[in-house]
Structure formats: structure tokens, C-alpha cells
Coordinates of C-alpha atoms in Angstrom, one line a residue:
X44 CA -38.6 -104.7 14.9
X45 CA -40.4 -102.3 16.8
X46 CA -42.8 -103.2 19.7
X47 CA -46.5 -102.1 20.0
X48 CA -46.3 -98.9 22.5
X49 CA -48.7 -99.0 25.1
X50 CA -50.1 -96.6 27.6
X51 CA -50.1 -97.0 31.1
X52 CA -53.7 -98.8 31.6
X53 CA -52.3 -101.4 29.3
X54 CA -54.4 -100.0 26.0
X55 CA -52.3 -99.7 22.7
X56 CA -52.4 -96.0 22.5
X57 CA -51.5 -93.7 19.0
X58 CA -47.7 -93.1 19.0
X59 CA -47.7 -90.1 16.8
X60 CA -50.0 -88.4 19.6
X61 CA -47.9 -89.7 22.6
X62 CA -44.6 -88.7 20.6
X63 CA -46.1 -85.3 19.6
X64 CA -47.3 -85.3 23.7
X65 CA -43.7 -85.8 24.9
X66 CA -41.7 -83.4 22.5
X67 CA -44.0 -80.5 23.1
X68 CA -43.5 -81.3 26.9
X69 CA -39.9 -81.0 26.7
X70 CA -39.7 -78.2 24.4
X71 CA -41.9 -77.1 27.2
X72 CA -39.6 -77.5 30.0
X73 CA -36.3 -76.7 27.9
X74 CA -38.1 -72.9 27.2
X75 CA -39.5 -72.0 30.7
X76 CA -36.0 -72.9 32.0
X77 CA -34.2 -70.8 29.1
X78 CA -36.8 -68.0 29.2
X79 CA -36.0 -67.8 33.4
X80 CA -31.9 -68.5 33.2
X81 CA -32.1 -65.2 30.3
X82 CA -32.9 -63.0 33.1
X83 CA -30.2 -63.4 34.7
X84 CA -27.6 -63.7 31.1
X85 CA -27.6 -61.4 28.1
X86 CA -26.0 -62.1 24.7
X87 CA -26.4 -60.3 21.5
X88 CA -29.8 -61.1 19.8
X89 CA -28.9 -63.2 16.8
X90 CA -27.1 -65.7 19.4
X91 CA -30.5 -65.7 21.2
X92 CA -32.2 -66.1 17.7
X93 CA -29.7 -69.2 16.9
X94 CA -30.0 -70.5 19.9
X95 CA -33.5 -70.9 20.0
X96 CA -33.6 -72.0 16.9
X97 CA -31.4 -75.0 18.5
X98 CA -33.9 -75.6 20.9
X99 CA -36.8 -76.2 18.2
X100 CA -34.6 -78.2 15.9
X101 CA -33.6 -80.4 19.0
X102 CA -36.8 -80.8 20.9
X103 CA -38.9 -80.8 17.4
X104 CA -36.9 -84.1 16.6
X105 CA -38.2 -86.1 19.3
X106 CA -41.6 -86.2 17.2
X107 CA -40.0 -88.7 14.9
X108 CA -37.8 -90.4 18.1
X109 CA -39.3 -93.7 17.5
X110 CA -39.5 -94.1 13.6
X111 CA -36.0 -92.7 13.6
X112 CA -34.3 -93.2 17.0
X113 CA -30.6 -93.4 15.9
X114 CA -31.2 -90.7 13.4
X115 CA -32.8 -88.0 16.1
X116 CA -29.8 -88.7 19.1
X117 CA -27.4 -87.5 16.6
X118 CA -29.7 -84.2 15.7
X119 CA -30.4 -83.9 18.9
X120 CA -26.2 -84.3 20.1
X121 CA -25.7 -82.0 17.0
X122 CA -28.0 -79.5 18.2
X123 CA -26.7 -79.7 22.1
X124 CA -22.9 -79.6 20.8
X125 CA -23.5 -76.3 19.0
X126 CA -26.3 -74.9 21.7
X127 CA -24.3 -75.0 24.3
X128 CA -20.4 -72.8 23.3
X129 CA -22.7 -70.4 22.0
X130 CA -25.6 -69.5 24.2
X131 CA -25.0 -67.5 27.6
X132 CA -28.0 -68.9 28.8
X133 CA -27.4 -72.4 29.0
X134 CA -31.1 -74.0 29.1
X135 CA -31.1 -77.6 29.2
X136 CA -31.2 -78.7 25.9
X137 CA -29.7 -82.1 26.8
X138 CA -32.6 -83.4 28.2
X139 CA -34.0 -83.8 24.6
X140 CA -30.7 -86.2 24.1
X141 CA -31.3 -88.1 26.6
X142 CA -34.7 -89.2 25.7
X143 CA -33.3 -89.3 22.1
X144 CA -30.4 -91.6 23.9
X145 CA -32.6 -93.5 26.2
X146 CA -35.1 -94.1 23.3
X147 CA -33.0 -95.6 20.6
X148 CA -31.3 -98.1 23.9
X149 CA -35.6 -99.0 24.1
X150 CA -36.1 -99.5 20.7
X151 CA -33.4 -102.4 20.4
X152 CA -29.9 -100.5 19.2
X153 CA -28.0 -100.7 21.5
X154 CA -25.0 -100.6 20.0
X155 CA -25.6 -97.4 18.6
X156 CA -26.7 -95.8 22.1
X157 CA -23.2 -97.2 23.6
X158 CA -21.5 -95.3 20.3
X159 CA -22.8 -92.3 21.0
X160 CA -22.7 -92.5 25.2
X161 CA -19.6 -92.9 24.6
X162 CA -18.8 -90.3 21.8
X163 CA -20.7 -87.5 23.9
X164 CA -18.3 -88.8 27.0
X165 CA -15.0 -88.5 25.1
X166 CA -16.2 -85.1 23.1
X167 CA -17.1 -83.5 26.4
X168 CA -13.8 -84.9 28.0
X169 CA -11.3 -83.8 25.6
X170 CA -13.2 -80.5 25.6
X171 CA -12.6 -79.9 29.0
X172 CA -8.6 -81.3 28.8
X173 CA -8.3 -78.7 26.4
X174 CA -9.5 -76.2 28.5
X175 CA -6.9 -73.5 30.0
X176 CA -6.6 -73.7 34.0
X177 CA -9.2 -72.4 35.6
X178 CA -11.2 -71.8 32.5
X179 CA -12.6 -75.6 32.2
X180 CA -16.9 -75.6 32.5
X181 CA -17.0 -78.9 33.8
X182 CA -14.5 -80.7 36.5
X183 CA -14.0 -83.8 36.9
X184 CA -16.5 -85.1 39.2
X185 CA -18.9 -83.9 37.1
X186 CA -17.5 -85.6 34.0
X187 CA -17.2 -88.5 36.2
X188 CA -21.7 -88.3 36.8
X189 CA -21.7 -87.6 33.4
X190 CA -20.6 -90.8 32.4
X191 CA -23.0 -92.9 35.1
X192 CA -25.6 -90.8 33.5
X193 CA -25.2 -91.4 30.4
X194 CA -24.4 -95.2 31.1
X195 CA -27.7 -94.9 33.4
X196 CA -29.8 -93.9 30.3
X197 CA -28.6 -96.7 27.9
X198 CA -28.8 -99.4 31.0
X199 CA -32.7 -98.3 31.4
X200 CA -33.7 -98.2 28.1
X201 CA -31.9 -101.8 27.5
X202 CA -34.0 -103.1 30.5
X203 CA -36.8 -101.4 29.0
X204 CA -36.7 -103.5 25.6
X205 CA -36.1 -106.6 27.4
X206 CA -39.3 -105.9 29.5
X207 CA -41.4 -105.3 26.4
X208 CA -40.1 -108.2 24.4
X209 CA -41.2 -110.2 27.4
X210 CA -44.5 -108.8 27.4
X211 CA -44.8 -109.0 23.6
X212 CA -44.0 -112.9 23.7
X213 CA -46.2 -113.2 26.6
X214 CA -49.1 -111.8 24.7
X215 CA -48.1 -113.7 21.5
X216 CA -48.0 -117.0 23.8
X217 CA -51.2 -116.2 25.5
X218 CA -52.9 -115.4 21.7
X219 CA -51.4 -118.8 20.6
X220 CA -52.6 -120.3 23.6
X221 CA -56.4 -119.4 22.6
X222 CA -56.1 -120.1 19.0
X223 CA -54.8 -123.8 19.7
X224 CA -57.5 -124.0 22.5
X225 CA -59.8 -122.8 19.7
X226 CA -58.4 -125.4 17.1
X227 CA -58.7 -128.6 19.7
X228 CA -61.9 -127.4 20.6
X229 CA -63.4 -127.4 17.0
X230 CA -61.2 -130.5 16.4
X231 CA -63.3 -132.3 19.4
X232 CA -66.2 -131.2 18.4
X233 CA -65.6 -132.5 14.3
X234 CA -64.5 -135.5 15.9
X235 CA -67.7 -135.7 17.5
X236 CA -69.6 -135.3 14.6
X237 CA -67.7 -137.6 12.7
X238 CA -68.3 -140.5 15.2
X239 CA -71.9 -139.7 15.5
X240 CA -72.0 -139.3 12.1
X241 CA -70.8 -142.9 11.4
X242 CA -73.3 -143.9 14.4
X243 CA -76.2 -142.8 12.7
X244 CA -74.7 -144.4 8.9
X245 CA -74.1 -147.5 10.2
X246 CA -78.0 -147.5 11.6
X247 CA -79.7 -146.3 8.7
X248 CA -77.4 -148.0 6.2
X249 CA -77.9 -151.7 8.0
X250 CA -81.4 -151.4 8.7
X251 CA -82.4 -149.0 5.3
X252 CA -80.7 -151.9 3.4
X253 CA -82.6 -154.5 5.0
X254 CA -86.2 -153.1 4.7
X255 CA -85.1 -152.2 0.5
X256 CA -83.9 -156.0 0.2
X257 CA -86.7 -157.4 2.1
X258 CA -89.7 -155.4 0.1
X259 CA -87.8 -155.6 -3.5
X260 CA -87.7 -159.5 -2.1
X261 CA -91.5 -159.5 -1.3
X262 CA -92.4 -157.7 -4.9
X263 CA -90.6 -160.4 -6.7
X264 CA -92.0 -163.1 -5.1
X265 CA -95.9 -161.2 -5.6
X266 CA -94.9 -160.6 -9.3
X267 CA -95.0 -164.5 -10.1
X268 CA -98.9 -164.2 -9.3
X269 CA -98.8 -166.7 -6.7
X270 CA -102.0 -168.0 -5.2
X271 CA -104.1 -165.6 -3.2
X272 CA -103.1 -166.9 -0.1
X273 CA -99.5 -167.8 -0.8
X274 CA -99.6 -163.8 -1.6
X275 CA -101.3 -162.9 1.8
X276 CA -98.4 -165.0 3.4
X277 CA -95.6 -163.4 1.4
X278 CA -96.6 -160.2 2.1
X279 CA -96.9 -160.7 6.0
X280 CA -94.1 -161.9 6.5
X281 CA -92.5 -159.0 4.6
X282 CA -94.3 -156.6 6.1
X283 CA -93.7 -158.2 9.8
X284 CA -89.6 -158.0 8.7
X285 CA -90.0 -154.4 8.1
X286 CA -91.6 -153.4 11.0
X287 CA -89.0 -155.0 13.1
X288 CA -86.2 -154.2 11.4
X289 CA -87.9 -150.3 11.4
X290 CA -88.3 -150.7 15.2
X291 CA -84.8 -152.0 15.9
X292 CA -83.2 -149.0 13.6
X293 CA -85.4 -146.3 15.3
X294 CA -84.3 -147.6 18.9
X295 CA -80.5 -147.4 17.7
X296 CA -81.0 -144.3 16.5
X297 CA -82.9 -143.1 19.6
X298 CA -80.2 -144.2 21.6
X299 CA -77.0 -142.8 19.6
X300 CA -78.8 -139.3 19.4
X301 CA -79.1 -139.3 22.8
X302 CA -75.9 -138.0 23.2
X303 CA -76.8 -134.8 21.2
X304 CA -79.2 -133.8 24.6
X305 CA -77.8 -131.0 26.9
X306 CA -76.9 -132.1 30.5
X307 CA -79.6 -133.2 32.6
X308 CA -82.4 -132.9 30.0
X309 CA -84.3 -136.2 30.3
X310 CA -84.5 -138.6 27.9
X311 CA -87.9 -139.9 26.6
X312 CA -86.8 -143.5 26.8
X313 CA -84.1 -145.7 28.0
X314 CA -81.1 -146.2 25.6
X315 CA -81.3 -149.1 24.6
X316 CA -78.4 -151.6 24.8
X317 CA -76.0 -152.6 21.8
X318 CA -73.3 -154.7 21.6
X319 CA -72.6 -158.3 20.8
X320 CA -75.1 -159.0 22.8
X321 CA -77.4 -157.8 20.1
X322 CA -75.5 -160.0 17.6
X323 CA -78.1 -162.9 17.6
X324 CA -80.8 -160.2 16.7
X325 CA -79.0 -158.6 14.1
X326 CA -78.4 -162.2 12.7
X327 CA -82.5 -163.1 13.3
X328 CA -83.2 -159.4 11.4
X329 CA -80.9 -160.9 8.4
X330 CA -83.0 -164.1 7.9
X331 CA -85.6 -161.9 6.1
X332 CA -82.7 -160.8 2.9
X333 CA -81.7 -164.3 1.9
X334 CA -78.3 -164.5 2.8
X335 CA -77.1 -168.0 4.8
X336 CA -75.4 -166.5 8.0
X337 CA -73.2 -168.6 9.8
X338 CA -71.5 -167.9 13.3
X339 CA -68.9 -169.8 14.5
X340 CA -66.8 -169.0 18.1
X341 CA -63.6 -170.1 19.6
X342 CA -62.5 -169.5 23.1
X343 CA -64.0 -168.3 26.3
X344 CA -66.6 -164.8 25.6
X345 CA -66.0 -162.3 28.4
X346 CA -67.6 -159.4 29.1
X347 CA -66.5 -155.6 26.8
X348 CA -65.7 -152.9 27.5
X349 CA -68.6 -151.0 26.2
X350 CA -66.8 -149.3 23.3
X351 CA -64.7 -152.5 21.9
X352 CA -68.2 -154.1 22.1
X353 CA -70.1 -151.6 19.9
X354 CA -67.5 -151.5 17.5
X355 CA -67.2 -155.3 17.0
X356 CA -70.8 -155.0 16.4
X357 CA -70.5 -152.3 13.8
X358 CA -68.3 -154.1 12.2
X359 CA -70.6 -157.2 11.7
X360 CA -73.0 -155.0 10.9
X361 CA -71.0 -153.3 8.1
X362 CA -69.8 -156.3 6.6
X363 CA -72.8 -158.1 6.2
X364 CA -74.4 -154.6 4.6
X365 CA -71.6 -154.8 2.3
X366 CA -72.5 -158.5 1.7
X367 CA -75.9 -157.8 1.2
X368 CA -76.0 -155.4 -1.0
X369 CA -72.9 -155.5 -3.3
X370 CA -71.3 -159.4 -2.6
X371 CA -74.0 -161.0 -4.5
X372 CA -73.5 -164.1 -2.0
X373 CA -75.3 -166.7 -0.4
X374 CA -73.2 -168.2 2.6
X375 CA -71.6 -165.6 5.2
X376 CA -69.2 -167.1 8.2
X377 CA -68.7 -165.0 11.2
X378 CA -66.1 -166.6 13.1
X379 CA -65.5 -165.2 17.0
X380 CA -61.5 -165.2 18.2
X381 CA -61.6 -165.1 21.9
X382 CA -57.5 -164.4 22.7
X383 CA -56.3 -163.3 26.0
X384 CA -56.9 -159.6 25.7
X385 CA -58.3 -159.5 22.3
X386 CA -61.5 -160.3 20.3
X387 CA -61.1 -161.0 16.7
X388 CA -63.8 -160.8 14.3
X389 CA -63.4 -162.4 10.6
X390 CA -66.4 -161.7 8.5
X391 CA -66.4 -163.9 5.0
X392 CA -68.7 -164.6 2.2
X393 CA -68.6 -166.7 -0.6
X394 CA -69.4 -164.0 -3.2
X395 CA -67.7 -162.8 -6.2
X396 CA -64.7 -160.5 -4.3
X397 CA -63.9 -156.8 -4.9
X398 CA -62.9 -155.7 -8.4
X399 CA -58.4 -155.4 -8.0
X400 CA -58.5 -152.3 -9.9
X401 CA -61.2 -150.4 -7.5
X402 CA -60.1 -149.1 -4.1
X403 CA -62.1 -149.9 -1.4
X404 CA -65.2 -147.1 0.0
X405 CA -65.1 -145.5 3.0
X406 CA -66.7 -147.3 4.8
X407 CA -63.7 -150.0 4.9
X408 CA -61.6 -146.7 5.9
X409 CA -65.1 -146.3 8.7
X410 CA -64.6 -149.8 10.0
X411 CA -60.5 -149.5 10.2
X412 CA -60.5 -146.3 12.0
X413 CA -63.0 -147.6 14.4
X414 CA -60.6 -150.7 15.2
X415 CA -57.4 -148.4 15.1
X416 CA -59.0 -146.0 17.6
X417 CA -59.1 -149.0 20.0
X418 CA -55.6 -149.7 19.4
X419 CA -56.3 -152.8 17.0
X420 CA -56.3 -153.4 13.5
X421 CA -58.6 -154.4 10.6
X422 CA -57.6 -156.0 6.9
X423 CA -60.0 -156.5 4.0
X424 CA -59.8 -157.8 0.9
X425 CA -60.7 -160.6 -1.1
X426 CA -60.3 -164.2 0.7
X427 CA -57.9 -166.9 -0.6
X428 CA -60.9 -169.2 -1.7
X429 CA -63.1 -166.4 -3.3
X430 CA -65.3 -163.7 -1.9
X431 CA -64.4 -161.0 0.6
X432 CA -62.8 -161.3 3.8
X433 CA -63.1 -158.7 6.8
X434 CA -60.3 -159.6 9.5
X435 CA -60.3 -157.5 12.7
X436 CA -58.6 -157.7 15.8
X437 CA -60.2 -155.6 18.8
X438 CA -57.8 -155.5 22.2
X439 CA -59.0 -154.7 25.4
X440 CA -57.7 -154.3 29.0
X441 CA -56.6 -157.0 31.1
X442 CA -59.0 -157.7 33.7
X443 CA -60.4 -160.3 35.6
X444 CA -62.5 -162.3 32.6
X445 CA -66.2 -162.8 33.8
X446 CA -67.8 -165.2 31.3
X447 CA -70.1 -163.5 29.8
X448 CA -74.2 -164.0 31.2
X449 CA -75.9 -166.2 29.0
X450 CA -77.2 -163.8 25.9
X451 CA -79.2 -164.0 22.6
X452 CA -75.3 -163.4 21.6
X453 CA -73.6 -166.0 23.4
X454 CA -76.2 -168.6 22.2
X455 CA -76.0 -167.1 18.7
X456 CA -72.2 -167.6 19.1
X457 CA -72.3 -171.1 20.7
X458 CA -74.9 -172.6 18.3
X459 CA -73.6 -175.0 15.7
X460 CA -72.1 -173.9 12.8
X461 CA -74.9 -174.7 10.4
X462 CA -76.9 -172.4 12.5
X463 CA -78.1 -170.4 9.3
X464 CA -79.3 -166.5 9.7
X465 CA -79.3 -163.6 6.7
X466 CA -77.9 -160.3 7.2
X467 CA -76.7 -156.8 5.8
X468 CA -74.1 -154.3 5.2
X469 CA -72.8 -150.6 4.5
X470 CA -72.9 -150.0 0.8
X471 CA -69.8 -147.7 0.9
X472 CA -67.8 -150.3 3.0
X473 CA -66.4 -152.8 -0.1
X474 CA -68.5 -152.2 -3.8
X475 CA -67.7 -155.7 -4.9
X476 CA -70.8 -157.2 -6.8
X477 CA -74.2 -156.2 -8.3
X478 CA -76.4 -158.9 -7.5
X479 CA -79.3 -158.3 -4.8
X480 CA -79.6 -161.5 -3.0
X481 CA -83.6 -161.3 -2.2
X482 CA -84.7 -165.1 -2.5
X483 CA -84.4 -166.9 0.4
X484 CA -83.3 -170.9 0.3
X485 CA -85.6 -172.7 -1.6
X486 CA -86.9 -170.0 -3.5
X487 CA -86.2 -169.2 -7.5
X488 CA -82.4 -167.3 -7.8
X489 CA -83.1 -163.0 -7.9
X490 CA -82.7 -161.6 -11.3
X491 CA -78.9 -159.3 -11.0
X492 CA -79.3 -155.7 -9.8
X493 CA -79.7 -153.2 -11.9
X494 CA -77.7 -150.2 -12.8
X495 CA -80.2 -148.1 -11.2
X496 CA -79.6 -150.3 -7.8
X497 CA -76.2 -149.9 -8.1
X498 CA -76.3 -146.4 -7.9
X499 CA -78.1 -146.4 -5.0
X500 CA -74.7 -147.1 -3.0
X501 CA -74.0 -144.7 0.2
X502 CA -72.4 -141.7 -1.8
X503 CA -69.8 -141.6 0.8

């Protein structure tokens, strides 16, 4: 295959005009010499006809050296084999062999440039043996130079392919190198978008689902034309539930756009914190949509590192979405594993399970990946005693264990097990159920969702 020609300032450069460039330089050089060496020789006119005739078939062939290189050393031999036994001026022709020879060495056949180095040696050679004594043209020291330069000619043109293949694949390596810098950067960067993507979902669909269940909850209640202050109350306290649960989702959201600001631009407000330590607040928030939360914790809490915190509180966060929304539960149980190294997080409701013959929604596939980019795992599926059953295990590196400070978290965590709270999930995470749990204890059971709810579902 032939390699791109380049000029000498490194820009590719046409090769019909630098082929053209270099034959009509030769045939330059080959006719002053031929027109000066006549002076000095004469021969019958149709010789000097013929043999300039030679001279424009050899040196007109070097216009085609490259698209033909093996093809214009033998025109080019041809030509000087016939040239020289029959003109008396002897110009010199065989330079337009040479760069024939040395070209189709460059151009990668090399075995045809040793074939004819080495026919134009033994064709000159047995030339000469034939010769009477004293008539040969060429003794043997000359013969001799003949040969190292026409070995010369093949040697540079080899080293001159080598040294454009190397420059080819340095280019080619140099080309790959951007486009793979090119790929990983738009890889980072979808990355990115994913995980702020699933940031911002797992804000909007926690808190968008708890405001919806909480107002749908309040209308219900309203629609039985309760007493005019029984109503007042009802819709305070509904109205007091959204405001907070709107005020918690804007902070989140505030604070995981934050990372969207250029370096050094100020930030309006402090992010805020999230975490487990926000896991009693997200439990107090899910009072309000009627579900009976219950935390349980074994082991000694220690502190997270900041990312296997936020993603063990995702994942509550998800699954009791998903509960809210789709389980069509009552009772929740989120159950805290402290191991050496490892938290594990089991989320379970008491609900009607996932349908066998529906795959789960992405945003099971969400809360996996988050636990599989920290190096742990997460299961769900329905539980062995009914409803659905989010297992995950979250490592993290072995460090001196500070017991956690005491937070709304830790005394969330520690409290009793009937410690009761209501809470909410990702409607893509598990669609397992159609019933909207809105009532709180005590209160008449919700009427089933209706299709029109159930389409509501994240479309992811």
C-alpha cells in the first residue's frame, strides 16, 4: 500500500505535480548534459533522432514512477540498454533508472528492485566479458562501483519505506490517540449526566410522589364533607406536609446542581448535607403518605464515606417511592446491617409483590448500579412472606470506626422498632401494585388507583 507523500514542511503535497516536477527536472539535466557532450561527438542524425527519442521515453516515465514503480524501472532499463550501444554522445540517461530503481525500493518492492539491481549488474558484466581486449567500455573497478551503487540505491530507498511506515503509524497512533481521548472524554461527561441525572430523579420522584399522595390524601379526606373545622385541620396539615416536603426537594436539588457551576463561581447557598443522617427526616416527611415505616439497626453506626452514604440513602429513598406508589402496603421495615466494612440495607413491605412475568424498571437497574459502582451488590424481588424485598450490601474502607455523632439518623435508627414513620419511592424502581396508600392509621382504607394513576409512573 502506498504511503501519503509529503513535502518537506511536513504538508501532504499533490503527487502528480511533484512527480511531473521531478521528471521534467531530470529530463532537464539528462538534455543540457547530452546537448553539451554532442559538441564534442557526432553520429548520423537518425541515431541522434532515436536517441533522443530514448531520452523522452525514459525520463517521461518517471511521471507515472509512483503509480507504476516496477513497471517504469524496466522502461526506464529498456530505454538505457538501447540508449547507450547506440548513441556517441553518451548523456546520462541512467539517472532516470536510478530514481526509477530507488523509487520502486521506497514504495515497498523490494524484491523487485534487488531483481533488477541485480539483472542491470550481470547484463553490464557479461557485456563487458564479452568485450575484445582493449575494446571493453567499462573495467572492472568501475563495474565493481557499479554494483555498490546500485546496491546503494535499493539500501536507501528500503530505509526510506521503513522511515515512512514509521511516520505513517506514528501519525495513525497519534490520530487514535485523540479519537480515544475524544471517546473517554464524551464517555466522562455521559457518565456525568447519567449520575446527575439519577440525582435529580431520585429528588423529584421521592418528593413529587409525596406532595401527589399527600394532596390526593387531603382531597379524599375533604370529599367526605367533614365538619368545617375537621376540614380547616385536614387541610393544614396537608398543606404544612407539602411545603416541607417542597422545601426539602428544592434544597436537594439546589445542592446536587451545584455541581453543574464553573470553578469558583459562588454558590448562592450552602449545600446542604444528605446522607443517613437525613434518614430520620426522610422517615418524618413519610408520615404525611400513610405508610407504617419501621427502622430497625444492628451493630455499631460509623461514620461514611460521603458517597456509600448518599447512595444508601437513595436507596431508602427509592424503595419506599416504589412502596408508596405501586406496593399498595401499609407496614415498611428498614433494617440497618452494621458488618465490619459493610453497611447493609434491607428495605421490605408487606404489599402485594411484583407481578413474576414483569421485569423489574429501571430504577431497580438505578439502585444496582449505584451499589455496584461502590463495589457491592443489591437483590430485589419479592420476599419469602409476601411483598417486596430490596437487599443491599454497601462496603467501604477499612478505617478507624468513629461512632457516629448522635443524629436525627442514629436516633431514627436506634428507636424501637414500633417506631412508626410513612414514606416514598421511585415509580420506575419495582411496578408491583396499583393501590395509593393515602389514609393514614385510623382513617377509612383509599379507594385502588386508577388506571389514569398508574400511568403516571416515571416513563423511564
Amino acid at each position: 500500500m502506498p504511503l501519503p507523500h509529503r513535502s518537506p514542511a511536513g504538508g501532504r503535497c499533490a503527487p502528480r505535480a511533484a512527480d511531473a516536477a521531478v521528471a521534467g527536472a531530470v529530463l532537464l539535466v539528462v538534455a543540457v548534459w547530452t546537448l553539451v557532450s554532442a559538441r564534442s561527438a557526432s553520429e548520423p542524425p537518425v541515431r541522434t533522432a532515436l536517441g533522443w527519442a530514448l531520452i523522452m521515453v525514459g525520463c517521461g516515465a518517471l511521471y507515472v514512477r509512483r503509480r507504476q514503480p516496477v513497471a517504469v524501472s524496466v522502461v526506464t532499463l529498456l530505454a538505457c540498454v538501447v540508449y547507450y550501444p547506440l548513441s556517441a554522445q553518451d548523456g546520462p540517461l541512467m539517472i532516470a533508472f536510478a530514481l526509477a530503481l530507488y523509487t520502486t525500493a521506497a514504495e515497498g518492492r523490494f524484491a523487485a528492485a534487488v531483481a533488477l539491481a541485480a539483472v542491470t549488474l550481470l547484463a553490464v558484466g557479461l557485456g563487458e566479458i564479452r568485450q575484445q581486449p582493449g575494446h571493453r567500455q567499462i573495467d572492472d573497478t568501475s563495474l565493481v562501483m557499479l554494483a555498490g551503487w546500485l546496491i546503494s540505491l535499493v539500501a536507501v530507498g528500503r530505509a526510506q519505506r521503513t522511515r515512512s511506515a514509521y511516520l505513517h503509524e506514528v501519525e495513525q497512533r497519534a490520530l487514535a490517540a485523540e479519537r480515544e481521548q475524544e471517546a473517554r472524554a464524551r464517555q466522562s461527561a455521559t457518565e456525568e449526566r447519567l449520575r446527575i441525572a439519577r440525582e435529580v430523579h431520585d429528588v423529584l420522584g421521592h418528593s413529587i410522589s409525596l406532595i401527589n399522595v399527600q394532596s390526593g390524601a387531603a382531597l379524599h379526606r375533604l370529599g367526605k364533607g367533614p365538619a368545617p373545622e375537621a376540614g380547616l385541620a385536614t387541610a393544614t396539615e396537608a398543606l404544612q406536609a407539602v411545603r416541607s416536603t417542597s422545601k426539602d426537594a428544592l434544597r436537594e436539588l439546589r445542592a446536587t446542581l451545584g455541581v453543574l457551576r464553573r470553578a469558583g463561581e459562588p454558590t448562592p447557598t450552602t449545600p446542604s448535607s444528605s446522607g443517613l443522617a437525613l434518614l430520620g427526616d426522610l422517615a418524618a416527611r413519610a408520615r404525611s403518605a400513610g405508610l407504617d415505616v419501621r427502622t430497625e439497626t444492628t451493630g455499631t453506626a460509623v461514620s461514611l464515606p460521603p458517597p456509600v452514604d448518599l447512595a444508601a440513602y437513595r436507596i431508602v429513598q427509592e424503595s419506599l417511592t416504589n412502596v408508596t406508589r405501586h406496593a399498595g402496603a401499609r407496614t415498611v421495615r428498614i433494617i440497618l446491617d452494621w458488618e465490619a466494612g459493610a453497611v447493609r440495607l434491607r428495605i421490605a413491605d408487606d404489599g402485594g409483590g411484583a407481578p413474576e412475568d414483569r421485569p423489574l424498571g429501571s430504577g431497580v437497574r438505578g439502585m444496582a448500579e449505584r451499589a455496584r459502582a461502590l463495589g457491592g451488590e443489591l437483590t430485589a424481588g419479592n420476599g419469602e412472606d409476601g411483598g417486596f424485598l430490596v437487599d443491599a450490601r454497601l462496603p467501604f474502607p477499612d478505617r478507624p470506626a468513629a461512632t457516629a455523632p448522635p443524629s436525627p439518623a442514629a436516633r431514627e435508627v436506634a428507636a424501637p422498632a414500633a417506631v412508626r414513620a410513612h414514606g416514598t419511592t421511585d415509580p420506575a424502581v419495582h411496578e408491583h401494585g396499583t393501590t395509593d396508600p393515602t389514609a393514614s392509621e385510623g382513617d377509612a382504607a383509599e379507594p385502588a388507583a386508577s388506571p389514569s394513576d398508574a400511568a403516571e409512573r416515571d416513563p423511564r
